[in-house]
GROMACS .gro file of C-alpha atoms in nm:
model
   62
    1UNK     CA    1  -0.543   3.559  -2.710
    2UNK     CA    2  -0.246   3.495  -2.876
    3UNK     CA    3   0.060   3.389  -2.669
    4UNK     CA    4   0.477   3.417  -2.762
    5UNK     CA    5   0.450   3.044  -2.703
    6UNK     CA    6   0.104   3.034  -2.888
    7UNK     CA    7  -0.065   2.818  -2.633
    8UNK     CA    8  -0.357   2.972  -2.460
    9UNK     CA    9  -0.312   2.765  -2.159
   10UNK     CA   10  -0.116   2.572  -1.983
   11UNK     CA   11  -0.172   2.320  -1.721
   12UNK     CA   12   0.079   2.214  -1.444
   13UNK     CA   13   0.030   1.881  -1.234
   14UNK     CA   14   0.350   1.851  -0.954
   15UNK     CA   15   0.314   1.494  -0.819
   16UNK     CA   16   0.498   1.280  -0.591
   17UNK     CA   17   0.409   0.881  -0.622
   18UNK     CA   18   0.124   0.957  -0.874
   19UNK     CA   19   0.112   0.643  -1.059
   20UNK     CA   20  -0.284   0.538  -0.946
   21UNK     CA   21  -0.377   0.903  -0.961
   22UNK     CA   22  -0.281   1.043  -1.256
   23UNK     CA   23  -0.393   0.841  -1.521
   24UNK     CA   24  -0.750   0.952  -1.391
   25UNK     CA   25  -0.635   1.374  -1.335
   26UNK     CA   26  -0.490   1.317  -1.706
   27UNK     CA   27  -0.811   1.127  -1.899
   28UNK     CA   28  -1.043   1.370  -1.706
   29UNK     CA   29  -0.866   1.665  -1.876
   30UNK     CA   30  -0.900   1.494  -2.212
   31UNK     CA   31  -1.268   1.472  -2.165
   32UNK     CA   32  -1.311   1.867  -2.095
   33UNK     CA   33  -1.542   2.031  -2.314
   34UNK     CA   34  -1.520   2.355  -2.511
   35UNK     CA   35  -1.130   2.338  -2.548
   36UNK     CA   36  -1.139   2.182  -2.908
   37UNK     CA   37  -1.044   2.529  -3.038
   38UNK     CA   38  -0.814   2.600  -2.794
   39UNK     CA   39  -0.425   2.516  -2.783
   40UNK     CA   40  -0.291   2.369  -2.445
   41UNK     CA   41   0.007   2.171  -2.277
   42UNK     CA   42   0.035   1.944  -1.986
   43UNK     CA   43   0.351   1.997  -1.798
   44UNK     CA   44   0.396   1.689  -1.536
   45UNK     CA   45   0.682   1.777  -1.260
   46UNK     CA   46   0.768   1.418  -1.093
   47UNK     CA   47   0.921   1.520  -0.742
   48UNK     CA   48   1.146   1.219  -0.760
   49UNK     CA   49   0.864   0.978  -0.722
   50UNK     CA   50   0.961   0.573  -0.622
   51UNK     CA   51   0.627   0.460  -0.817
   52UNK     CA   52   0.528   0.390  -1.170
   53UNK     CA   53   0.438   0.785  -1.209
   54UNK     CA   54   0.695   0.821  -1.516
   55UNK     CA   55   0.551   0.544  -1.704
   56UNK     CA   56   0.192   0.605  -1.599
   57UNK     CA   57   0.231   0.959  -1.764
   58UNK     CA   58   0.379   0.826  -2.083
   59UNK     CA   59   0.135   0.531  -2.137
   60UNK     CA   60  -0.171   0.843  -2.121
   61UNK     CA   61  -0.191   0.991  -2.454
   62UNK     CA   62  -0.266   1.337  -2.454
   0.00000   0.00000   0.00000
């Protein structure tokens, strides 16, 4: 189904000192099966985290 953003799904990870965990969270969505057809986001909220978590996010390459 077409959306007015034209992504069938989104994803939304809210973290908080997330730098050891989502590098793993991230790769394992990369690895999903079925979804080659299918247009998605990952939207990463950082709650003010005082870890790597920014740069852990933007070394993963979705």
């Amino acid at each position: 189904m077409e959306t007015a953003t034209g992504l069938d799904f989104s994803i939304a990870i809210c973290t908080y000192n997330g730098e050891h965990r989502l590098p793993d969270v991230l790769n394992a969505l990369l690895q999903q099966s079925q979804i080659d057809n299918l247009r998605w986001e990952v939207i990463v909220v950082d709650n003010n985290s005082q870890d790597g978590t920014a740069q852990a996010v933007s070394y993963t390459h979705l």
